[in-house]
mmCIF file of C-alpha atoms and ligand atoms in Angstrom:
data_model
loop_
_atom_site.group_PDB
_atom_site.id
_atom_site.type_symbol
_atom_site.label_atom_id
_atom_site.label_comp_id
_atom_site.label_asym_id
_atom_site.label_seq_id
_atom_site.Cartn_x
_atom_site.Cartn_y
_atom_site.Cartn_z
ATOM 1 C CA MET A 1 91.553 135.772 64.124
ATOM 2 C CA LYS A 2 91.073 136.409 67.841
ATOM 3 C CA LYS A 3 93.880 135.231 70.115
ATOM 4 C CA ARG A 4 93.065 132.558 72.637
ATOM 5 C CA ILE A 5 94.757 131.826 75.978
ATOM 6 C CA GLY A 6 94.326 128.912 78.344
ATOM 7 C CA ILE A 7 94.271 128.709 82.111
ATOM 8 C CA LEU A 8 94.709 125.671 84.331
ATOM 9 C CA THR A 9 94.860 125.125 88.077
ATOM 10 C CA GLY A 10 97.317 122.501 89.329
ATOM 11 C CA GLY A 11 98.196 121.001 92.715
ATOM 12 C CA GLY A 12 95.820 121.064 95.664
ATOM 13 C CA ASP A 13 93.108 123.699 95.602
ATOM 14 C CA ALA A 14 93.282 126.902 97.644
ATOM 15 C CA PRO A 15 90.702 129.580 98.403
ATOM 16 C CA GLY A 16 91.140 132.277 95.761
ATOM 17 C CA LEU A 17 91.760 130.089 92.689
ATOM 18 C CA ASN A 18 88.354 130.969 91.276
ATOM 19 C CA ALA A 19 89.083 134.649 91.843
ATOM 20 C CA VAL A 20 92.241 134.211 89.719
ATOM 21 C CA ILE A 21 90.213 132.579 86.944
ATOM 22 C CA ARG A 22 87.723 135.446 87.066
ATOM 23 C CA ALA A 23 90.462 138.085 86.956
ATOM 24 C CA VAL A 24 92.191 136.386 84.009
ATOM 25 C CA VAL A 25 88.951 136.128 82.038
ATOM 26 C CA LEU A 26 87.886 139.715 82.715
ATOM 27 C CA THR A 27 91.330 141.150 81.944
ATOM 28 C CA ALA A 28 91.815 139.018 78.819
ATOM 29 C CA THR A 29 88.401 139.820 77.378
ATOM 30 C CA ARG A 30 88.133 143.462 78.433
ATOM 31 C CA CYS A 31 91.725 144.676 77.948
ATOM 32 C CA TYR A 32 92.876 142.489 75.038
ATOM 33 C CA ASP A 33 89.770 141.032 73.415
ATOM 34 C CA TRP A 34 91.200 137.504 73.789
ATOM 35 C CA ASP A 35 89.181 134.327 74.228
ATOM 36 C CA VAL A 36 89.907 132.199 77.295
ATOM 37 C CA LEU A 37 89.768 128.427 77.536
ATOM 38 C CA GLY A 38 89.663 126.735 80.940
ATOM 39 C CA ILE A 39 91.714 123.522 80.916
ATOM 40 C CA ARG A 40 90.197 120.968 83.281
ATOM 41 C CA ASN A 41 92.094 118.939 85.890
ATOM 42 C CA GLY A 42 95.508 120.566 85.668
ATOM 43 C CA PHE A 43 98.292 119.155 83.511
ATOM 44 C CA ASP A 44 96.527 115.768 83.455
ATOM 45 C CA GLY A 45 93.624 117.353 81.580
ATOM 46 C CA LEU A 46 95.961 119.208 79.233
ATOM 47 C CA TYR A 47 97.765 116.017 78.271
ATOM 48 C CA ALA A 48 94.648 113.848 78.120
ATOM 49 C CA GLY A 49 92.827 116.357 75.915
ATOM 50 C CA THR A 50 89.909 116.529 78.376
ATOM 51 C CA PRO A 51 87.237 118.811 76.855
ATOM 52 C CA ALA A 52 88.032 122.360 77.945
ATOM 53 C CA ILE A 53 85.595 125.085 79.002
ATOM 54 C CA PRO A 54 85.311 128.330 77.021
ATOM 55 C CA LEU A 55 85.105 131.078 79.637
ATOM 56 C CA GLY A 56 83.461 134.437 79.078
ATOM 57 C CA ALA A 57 82.685 137.277 81.465
ATOM 58 C CA GLU A 58 79.234 135.842 82.219
ATOM 59 C CA ASP A 59 80.752 132.479 83.196
ATOM 60 C CA VAL A 60 82.919 134.005 85.899
ATOM 61 C CA SER A 61 80.561 136.599 87.331
ATOM 62 C CA ASP A 62 79.813 134.586 90.489
ATOM 63 C CA LEU A 63 83.285 133.210 91.102
ATOM 64 C CA LEU A 64 84.881 135.756 93.385
ATOM 65 C CA ALA A 65 83.578 134.310 96.624
ATOM 66 C CA GLN A 66 83.658 130.625 95.643
ATOM 67 C CA GLY A 67 86.238 128.298 97.205
ATOM 68 C CA GLY A 68 87.924 125.482 95.263
ATOM 69 C CA THR A 69 88.445 125.721 91.511
ATOM 70 C CA ILE A 70 85.769 125.361 88.850
ATOM 71 C CA LEU A 71 88.437 123.846 86.591
ATOM 72 C CA GLY A 72 89.312 120.985 88.911
ATOM 73 C CA ALA A 73 92.876 120.273 89.967
ATOM 74 C CA ALA A 74 95.184 117.281 89.912
ATOM 75 C CA ASN A 75 97.902 117.222 92.508
ATOM 76 C CA ARG A 76 99.792 114.131 91.481
ATOM 77 C CA GLY A 77 100.114 114.308 87.723
ATOM 78 C CA SER A 78 103.190 115.640 85.953
ATOM 79 C CA PRO A 79 103.783 115.500 82.192
ATOM 80 C CA PHE A 80 107.385 114.593 83.066
ATOM 81 C CA ALA A 81 106.232 111.492 84.929
ATOM 82 C CA GLN A 82 102.801 110.616 83.606
ATOM 83 C CA ARG A 83 101.254 107.269 84.482
ATOM 84 C CA VAL A 84 100.177 105.824 81.157
ATOM 85 C CA ARG A 85 98.146 102.631 80.834
ATOM 86 C CA GLN A 86 99.811 100.015 78.641
ATOM 87 C CA PRO A 87 97.980 97.649 76.234
ATOM 88 C CA ASP A 88 98.422 94.803 78.758
ATOM 89 C CA GLY A 89 96.615 96.847 81.444
ATOM 90 C CA SER A 90 99.744 97.693 83.452
ATOM 91 C CA GLU A 91 100.793 101.297 84.141
ATOM 92 C CA LYS A 92 104.082 102.826 83.096
ATOM 93 C CA VAL A 93 105.532 106.187 84.143
ATOM 94 C CA VAL A 94 106.613 108.083 81.010
ATOM 95 C CA ASP A 95 107.765 111.566 80.062
ATOM 96 C CA VAL A 96 104.989 113.079 77.925
ATOM 97 C CA SER A 97 106.162 116.683 78.253
ATOM 98 C CA HIS A 98 106.560 117.191 74.504
ATOM 99 C CA GLU A 99 103.049 115.871 73.865
ATOM 100 C CA ALA A 100 101.704 118.164 76.606
ATOM 101 C CA ILE A 101 103.353 121.142 74.931
ATOM 102 C CA SER A 102 101.935 120.168 71.557
ATOM 103 C CA ARG A 103 98.445 120.045 73.154
ATOM 104 C CA ILE A 104 98.834 123.793 73.805
ATOM 105 C CA ALA A 105 99.279 124.347 70.079
ATOM 106 C CA ASP A 106 96.576 121.772 69.196
ATOM 107 C CA ARG A 107 94.083 123.847 71.165
ATOM 108 C CA GLU A 108 95.319 126.959 69.352
ATOM 109 C CA LEU A 109 96.393 128.547 72.609
ATOM 110 C CA HIS A 110 98.719 131.460 72.280
ATOM 111 C CA ALA A 111 99.676 131.105 75.964
ATOM 112 C CA LEU A 112 98.880 129.138 79.078
ATOM 113 C CA ILE A 113 98.455 130.631 82.546
ATOM 114 C CA VAL A 114 99.197 128.069 85.223
ATOM 115 C CA ALA A 115 98.057 128.638 88.811
ATOM 116 C CA GLY A 116 99.568 126.260 91.330
ATOM 117 C CA GLY A 117 101.923 125.483 94.172
ATOM 118 C CA ASP A 118 105.609 124.616 94.161
ATOM 119 C CA GLY A 119 105.124 121.345 92.256
ATOM 120 C CA THR A 120 103.063 123.045 89.573
ATOM 121 C CA MET A 121 105.545 125.932 89.309
ATOM 122 C CA ALA A 122 108.388 123.411 88.883
ATOM 123 C CA ILE A 123 106.514 121.697 86.034
ATOM 124 C CA ALA A 124 105.669 125.079 84.478
ATOM 125 C CA HIS A 125 109.344 126.054 84.647
ATOM 126 C CA ARG A 126 110.493 122.861 82.920
ATOM 127 C CA LEU A 127 107.829 123.186 80.218
ATOM 128 C CA ALA A 128 108.770 126.840 79.659
ATOM 129 C CA CYS A 129 112.432 125.773 79.287
ATOM 130 C CA LEU A 130 111.252 123.437 76.510
ATOM 131 C CA GLY A 131 109.616 126.376 74.754
ATOM 132 C CA ALA A 132 106.072 126.386 76.125
ATOM 133 C CA PRO A 133 104.463 129.852 76.337
ATOM 134 C CA ILE A 134 103.666 129.644 80.051
ATOM 135 C CA VAL A 135 103.146 132.206 82.802
ATOM 136 C CA GLY A 136 102.737 131.224 86.472
ATOM 137 C CA VAL A 137 100.490 132.303 89.332
ATOM 138 C CA PRO A 138 101.697 131.021 92.726
ATOM 139 C CA LYS A 139 99.080 129.653 95.111
ATOM 140 C CA THR A 140 99.106 127.576 98.260
ATOM 141 C CA ILE A 141 97.640 127.702 101.729
ATOM 142 C CA ASP A 142 101.116 126.677 102.989
ATOM 143 C CA ASN A 143 102.713 129.995 101.934
ATOM 144 C CA ASP A 144 105.943 128.125 101.193
ATOM 145 C CA ILE A 145 106.701 129.464 97.688
ATOM 146 C CA SER A 146 109.816 131.598 97.670
ATOM 147 C CA GLU A 147 110.075 135.029 96.046
ATOM 148 C CA THR A 148 106.528 135.966 96.995
ATOM 149 C CA ASP A 149 105.819 137.407 100.437
ATOM 150 C CA VAL A 150 102.532 135.601 100.523
ATOM 151 C CA THR A 151 100.296 133.375 98.408
ATOM 152 C CA PHE A 152 96.512 133.547 98.264
ATOM 153 C CA GLY A 153 94.761 130.864 100.273
ATOM 154 C CA PHE A 154 97.102 131.382 103.199
ATOM 155 C CA ASN A 155 95.078 134.158 104.800
ATOM 156 C CA THR A 156 91.864 132.118 104.623
ATOM 157 C CA ALA A 157 93.649 129.091 106.078
ATOM 158 C CA ILE A 158 95.030 131.000 109.057
ATOM 159 C CA GLN A 159 91.616 132.564 109.603
ATOM 160 C CA THR A 160 90.037 129.089 109.731
ATOM 161 C CA ALA A 161 92.809 127.777 111.980
ATOM 162 C CA THR A 162 92.588 130.770 114.308
ATOM 163 C CA GLU A 163 88.816 130.378 114.600
ATOM 164 C CA ALA A 164 89.390 126.726 115.484
ATOM 165 C CA LEU A 165 91.785 127.760 118.246
ATOM 166 C CA ASP A 166 89.300 130.329 119.559
ATOM 167 C CA LYS A 167 86.682 127.593 119.764
ATOM 168 C CA LEU A 168 89.042 125.090 121.344
ATOM 169 C CA ARG A 169 89.981 127.685 123.958
ATOM 170 C CA THR A 170 86.450 127.984 125.332
ATOM 171 C CA THR A 171 85.908 124.244 125.649
ATOM 172 C CA ALA A 172 89.457 123.736 126.988
ATOM 173 C CA GLU A 173 88.753 126.334 129.649
ATOM 174 C CA SER A 174 85.451 124.719 130.675
ATOM 175 C CA HIS A 175 86.970 121.263 131.033
ATOM 176 C CA HIS A 176 90.467 122.261 132.197
ATOM 177 C CA ARG A 177 91.922 120.354 129.287
ATOM 178 C CA ILE A 178 94.986 120.473 127.123
ATOM 179 C CA MET A 179 93.861 120.920 123.547
ATOM 180 C CA VAL A 180 96.220 119.934 120.742
ATOM 181 C CA LEU A 181 95.447 121.244 117.258
ATOM 182 C CA GLU A 182 97.245 119.740 114.237
ATOM 183 C CA LEU A 183 97.474 122.096 111.279
ATOM 184 C CA MET A 184 98.589 121.751 107.657
ATOM 185 C CA GLY A 185 101.563 123.423 106.006
ATOM 186 C CA ARG A 186 103.736 120.542 104.772
ATOM 187 C CA HIS A 187 107.400 121.237 105.518
ATOM 188 C CA ALA A 188 106.834 124.864 106.472
ATOM 189 C CA GLY A 189 105.381 126.119 109.733
ATOM 190 C CA TRP A 190 103.713 129.289 108.465
ATOM 191 C CA ILE A 191 100.112 128.290 109.147
ATOM 192 C CA ALA A 192 100.961 126.939 112.596
ATOM 193 C CA LEU A 193 103.047 129.972 113.534
ATOM 194 C CA LYS A 194 100.619 132.636 112.335
ATOM 195 C CA ALA A 195 97.442 130.939 113.567
ATOM 196 C CA GLY A 196 99.191 129.841 116.755
ATOM 197 C CA VAL A 197 100.162 133.405 117.635
ATOM 198 C CA ALA A 198 96.800 134.819 116.522
ATOM 199 C CA GLY A 199 94.985 132.213 118.632
ATOM 200 C CA GLY A 200 97.264 132.630 121.662
ATOM 201 C CA ALA A 201 98.676 129.090 121.677
ATOM 202 C CA ASP A 202 100.983 128.238 124.580
ATOM 203 C CA ALA A 203 103.184 125.973 122.446
ATOM 204 C CA ILE A 204 103.693 125.945 118.684
ATOM 205 C CA LEU A 205 105.592 123.056 117.125
ATOM 206 C CA ILE A 206 106.824 123.672 113.590
ATOM 207 C CA PRO A 207 109.003 121.693 111.153
ATOM 208 C CA GLU A 208 111.757 124.309 111.267
ATOM 209 C CA ILE A 209 112.328 123.814 115.027
ATOM 210 C CA PRO A 210 112.637 120.164 116.128
ATOM 211 C CA PHE A 211 110.852 119.899 119.484
ATOM 212 C CA ARG A 212 111.514 118.376 122.905
ATOM 213 C CA ILE A 213 108.240 117.261 124.428
ATOM 214 C CA ASP A 214 109.556 117.963 127.937
ATOM 215 C CA VAL A 215 109.821 121.652 127.095
ATOM 216 C CA VAL A 216 106.125 121.635 126.184
ATOM 217 C CA SER A 217 105.058 119.684 129.254
ATOM 218 C CA GLU A 218 107.155 121.945 131.495
ATOM 219 C CA LYS A 219 105.416 125.005 130.027
ATOM 220 C CA ILE A 220 102.004 123.483 130.695
ATOM 221 C CA ARG A 221 102.971 122.576 134.266
ATOM 222 C CA GLN A 222 104.187 126.112 134.815
ATOM 223 C CA LEU A 223 100.861 127.502 133.587
ATOM 224 C CA GLN A 224 99.026 125.094 135.887
ATOM 225 C CA ALA A 225 101.153 126.280 138.807
ATOM 226 C CA GLU A 226 100.151 129.854 137.967
ATOM 227 C CA GLY A 227 96.495 128.857 138.123
ATOM 228 C CA ARG A 228 95.753 128.415 134.420
ATOM 229 C CA ARG A 229 94.049 125.082 134.099
ATOM 230 C CA TYR A 230 93.951 124.717 130.321
ATOM 231 C CA SER A 231 96.498 124.948 127.520
ATOM 232 C CA LEU A 232 96.511 125.188 123.752
ATOM 233 C CA VAL A 233 99.191 123.402 121.755
ATOM 234 C CA VAL A 234 99.517 123.848 117.987
ATOM 235 C CA VAL A 235 101.339 121.142 116.046
ATOM 236 C CA ALA A 236 102.228 121.627 112.383
ATOM 237 C CA GLU A 237 101.703 118.404 110.432
ATOM 238 C CA GLY A 238 105.381 118.506 109.450
ATOM 239 C CA ALA A 239 106.767 118.974 112.973
ATOM 240 C CA ALA A 240 109.195 116.378 114.339
ATOM 241 C CA PRO A 241 110.948 115.781 117.655
ATOM 242 C CA VAL A 242 114.672 116.359 118.064
ATOM 243 C CA GLY A 243 116.360 113.340 116.475
ATOM 244 C CA GLY A 244 113.008 111.968 115.270
ATOM 245 C CA ASP A 245 111.117 111.804 112.014
ATOM 246 C CA GLN A 246 108.074 113.497 110.554
ATOM 247 C CA MET A 247 104.953 111.349 110.428
ATOM 248 C CA TYR A 248 103.093 110.329 107.272
ATOM 249 C CA TYR A 249 99.612 108.854 107.295
ATOM 250 C CA ILE A 250 99.760 108.079 103.570
ATOM 251 C CA GLU A 251 103.036 106.739 102.185
ATOM 252 C CA GLY A 252 104.383 108.160 98.925
ATOM 253 C CA ARG A 253 104.152 106.031 95.786
ATOM 254 C CA ASN A 254 106.248 105.996 92.604
ATOM 255 C CA GLY A 255 108.439 108.880 93.706
ATOM 256 C CA SER A 256 105.550 111.103 94.823
ATOM 257 C CA GLU A 257 105.558 112.424 98.376
ATOM 258 C CA GLY A 258 103.296 110.865 100.995
ATOM 259 C CA ARG A 259 100.835 112.862 103.078
ATOM 260 C CA LEU A 260 102.000 114.240 106.412
ATOM 261 C CA GLY A 261 99.821 113.680 109.454
ATOM 262 C CA GLY A 262 99.670 112.034 112.846
ATOM 263 C CA MET A 263 102.057 114.222 114.843
ATOM 264 C CA GLY A 264 99.152 115.906 116.670
ATOM 265 C CA HIS A 265 98.078 112.571 118.156
ATOM 266 C CA ARG A 266 101.680 111.614 118.918
ATOM 267 C CA VAL A 267 102.175 114.879 120.830
ATOM 268 C CA GLY A 268 98.809 114.432 122.565
ATOM 269 C CA ASN A 269 99.803 110.959 123.779
ATOM 270 C CA LEU A 270 103.209 112.148 124.970
ATOM 271 C CA LEU A 271 101.608 114.994 126.926
ATOM 272 C CA ALA A 272 98.948 112.708 128.418
ATOM 273 C CA ASP A 273 101.776 110.536 129.813
ATOM 274 C CA ARG A 274 103.439 113.523 131.436
ATOM 275 C CA ILE A 275 100.713 115.829 132.713
ATOM 276 C CA GLU A 276 97.849 115.620 135.178
ATOM 277 C CA ALA A 277 95.120 116.805 132.846
ATOM 278 C CA GLU A 278 92.938 115.446 130.098
ATOM 279 C CA VAL A 279 94.299 115.864 126.590
ATOM 280 C CA ARG A 280 92.215 116.061 123.426
ATOM 281 C CA VAL A 281 93.479 116.254 119.858
ATOM 282 C CA THR A 282 91.843 117.934 116.849
ATOM 283 C CA VAL A 283 93.155 117.535 113.309
ATOM 284 C CA LEU A 284 91.818 120.437 111.260
ATOM 285 C CA GLY A 285 92.835 118.906 107.918
ATOM 286 C CA HIS A 286 91.166 119.993 104.712
ATOM 287 C CA LEU A 287 88.834 122.434 106.448
ATOM 288 C CA GLN A 288 91.837 124.746 106.040
ATOM 289 C CA ARG A 289 91.657 124.450 102.253
ATOM 290 C CA GLY A 290 87.918 124.665 101.707
ATOM 291 C CA GLY A 291 85.364 127.419 101.802
ATOM 292 C CA ARG A 292 85.092 131.037 100.767
ATOM 293 C CA PRO A 293 88.293 133.006 100.350
ATOM 294 C CA SER A 294 88.813 135.871 102.773
ATOM 295 C CA PRO A 295 88.570 139.393 101.321
ATOM 296 C CA ARG A 296 92.370 139.639 101.518
ATOM 297 C CA ASP A 297 92.793 136.433 99.489
ATOM 298 C CA ARG A 298 90.215 137.599 96.920
ATOM 299 C CA TRP A 299 92.156 140.825 96.565
ATOM 300 C CA LEU A 300 95.546 139.101 96.157
ATOM 301 C CA ALA A 301 94.160 136.465 93.773
ATOM 302 C CA THR A 302 92.570 139.206 91.679
ATOM 303 C CA ARG A 303 95.831 141.163 91.543
ATOM 304 C CA PHE A 304 97.743 138.001 90.557
ATOM 305 C CA GLY A 305 95.248 137.011 87.846
ATOM 306 C CA THR A 306 95.220 140.457 86.301
ATOM 307 C CA ALA A 307 99.006 140.815 86.437
ATOM 308 C CA ALA A 308 99.524 137.342 84.923
ATOM 309 C CA THR A 309 97.318 138.266 81.966
ATOM 310 C CA HIS A 310 99.371 141.415 81.400
ATOM 311 C CA LEU A 311 102.514 139.207 81.512
ATOM 312 C CA VAL A 312 101.049 137.126 78.710
ATOM 313 C CA ALA A 313 100.588 140.320 76.678
ATOM 314 C CA LYS A 314 104.295 141.030 77.240
ATOM 315 C CA GLN A 315 105.191 137.398 76.386
ATOM 316 C CA ARG A 316 107.138 136.945 79.632
ATOM 317 C CA TRP A 317 107.181 133.157 79.284
ATOM 318 C CA GLY A 318 108.740 131.243 82.170
ATOM 319 C CA HIS A 319 107.882 133.954 84.702
ATOM 320 C CA MET A 320 105.380 134.196 87.510
ATOM 321 C CA VAL A 321 103.714 137.035 89.345
ATOM 322 C CA ALA A 322 104.549 137.589 93.015
ATOM 323 C CA LEU A 323 103.876 139.976 95.860
ATOM 324 C CA GLN A 324 106.874 141.783 97.303
ATOM 325 C CA GLY A 325 106.090 144.473 99.851
ATOM 326 C CA THR A 326 102.955 146.113 98.523
ATOM 327 C CA GLY A 327 103.758 145.667 94.846
ATOM 328 C CA ILE A 328 103.208 142.931 92.286
ATOM 329 C CA VAL A 329 106.486 141.903 90.655
ATOM 330 C CA THR A 330 107.579 139.486 87.920
ATOM 331 C CA ILE A 331 109.919 136.655 88.907
ATOM 332 C CA PRO A 332 111.580 133.985 86.719
ATOM 333 C CA LEU A 333 110.038 130.649 87.665
ATOM 334 C CA SER A 334 113.555 129.274 88.172
ATOM 335 C CA ARG A 335 113.888 131.506 91.247
ATOM 336 C CA ALA A 336 110.694 130.315 92.859
ATOM 337 C CA LEU A 337 111.595 126.659 93.139
ATOM 338 C CA CYS A 338 113.101 126.421 96.600
ATOM 339 C CA MET A 339 110.871 126.259 99.633
ATOM 340 C CA LYS A 340 110.276 129.332 101.785
ATOM 341 C CA ARG A 341 110.379 128.307 105.441
ATOM 342 C CA VAL A 342 110.044 130.007 108.806
ATOM 343 C CA ASP A 343 113.344 131.384 110.095
ATOM 344 C CA PRO A 344 113.782 129.755 113.529
ATOM 345 C CA CYS A 345 115.858 132.744 114.652
ATOM 346 C CA GLY A 346 113.737 135.364 112.868
ATOM 347 C CA ASP A 347 111.745 138.154 114.468
ATOM 348 C CA MET A 348 108.376 136.350 114.221
ATOM 349 C CA VAL A 349 109.577 133.405 116.288
ATOM 350 C CA ARG A 350 111.443 135.759 118.641
ATOM 351 C CA MET A 351 108.307 137.812 119.188
ATOM 352 C CA ALA A 352 106.273 134.702 120.008
ATOM 353 C CA ARG A 353 108.967 133.569 122.439
ATOM 354 C CA ASP A 354 108.927 137.043 124.061
ATOM 355 C CA LEU A 355 105.230 136.505 124.726
ATOM 356 C CA GLY A 356 105.946 133.224 126.480
ATOM 357 C CA THR A 357 105.111 130.785 123.650
ATOM 358 C CA VAL A 358 107.371 127.754 123.597
ATOM 359 C CA PHE A 359 108.499 125.999 120.400
ATOM 360 C CA GLY A 360 109.641 122.871 122.183
HETATM 361 O O1 F6P B 1 99.892 121.957 99.983
HETATM 362 C C1 F6P B 1 98.630 122.128 100.526
HETATM 363 C C2 F6P B 1 98.287 120.973 101.439
HETATM 364 O O2 F6P B 1 96.997 121.214 101.968
HETATM 365 C C3 F6P B 1 99.288 120.709 102.547
HETATM 366 O O3 F6P B 1 99.184 121.615 103.621
HETATM 367 C C4 F6P B 1 98.968 119.281 102.892
HETATM 368 O O4 F6P B 1 100.086 118.624 103.440
HETATM 369 C C5 F6P B 1 98.618 118.684 101.557
HETATM 370 O O5 F6P B 1 98.238 119.761 100.713
HETATM 371 C C6 F6P B 1 97.504 117.693 101.613
HETATM 372 O O6 F6P B 1 97.339 117.144 100.353
HETATM 373 P P1 F6P B 1 96.098 116.254 99.931
HETATM 374 O O7 F6P B 1 94.940 117.173 99.690
HETATM 375 O O8 F6P B 1 96.545 115.559 98.711
HETATM 376 O O9 F6P B 1 95.811 115.340 101.081
#
């Protein structure tokens, strides 16, 4: 009987997920003659037994350039803390990890490839420790997964964010305004740093460097004194002032994290109080996650999907693929669980400071 593998996409989506699905299907069918089953809606769909999608080469032929994930994602569910409806209508959080693992066998899957961010990799690691035949593919626009130099989705996100800065620059210049752009990234400042430098921001506020608003306003005043009548300020959603807190616009529930947001407007208001110029704030939000993956993200996603399928052939359960330097490597999932953050004293921040960018 032909072997069958499953693939699911967990966490928030990221440009390139569909390219991973395509690469897995093509590699599995062409190199190993395996069938592939697409599990819908992440681990939620696995546990719930949501009807899966058989995927053949013809099903994935148009996927390379498509954003999102054709399998759907679920970025709150975990089989270790599943909300299960009780007979009286109330909800209870229960550990259904063993049932989730048995669903893999129920579907006659010889292995499961799991593409996701840090939360998904943590779940995959725990399931693998319980004996599940799982291999991971790291993804996130935030680029905050350790042990991989970069994740797919990140390049597309910084491209979108940089384009936004380029556009804000022209209108800022016309109106002599201070433009504040809030970007995603959760607790890591990678998107803000890379897009901020690529878009020539005058100030970049990131979670790794608590900011003093007076440093930012002083920089803007200095630019004004030199004759530059507009400024660009990038604020990572996870940035916070010295001695202050990050801002959440959605509070966390039942142990899940809330959603960061609001610091762009806070910074905008603080600057408006301090500087003789109009301030406008843009929150780029989910535009950073949507749309077609960049060629670089398609390339990385394709390499990851292919390599993950080869890992399945080698039965390297509990491992994920990663990019280190120019090569694809295999990393135990246990090593990928701590967050990769910007080094405040590292050469990237130093270079930006050398160019005159302030970090508050
Ligand atoms: O992790 C990716 C990400 O886009 C973060 O940058 C952001 O904080 C979060 O997801 C937003 O999550 P949601 O789509 O649930 O609002």
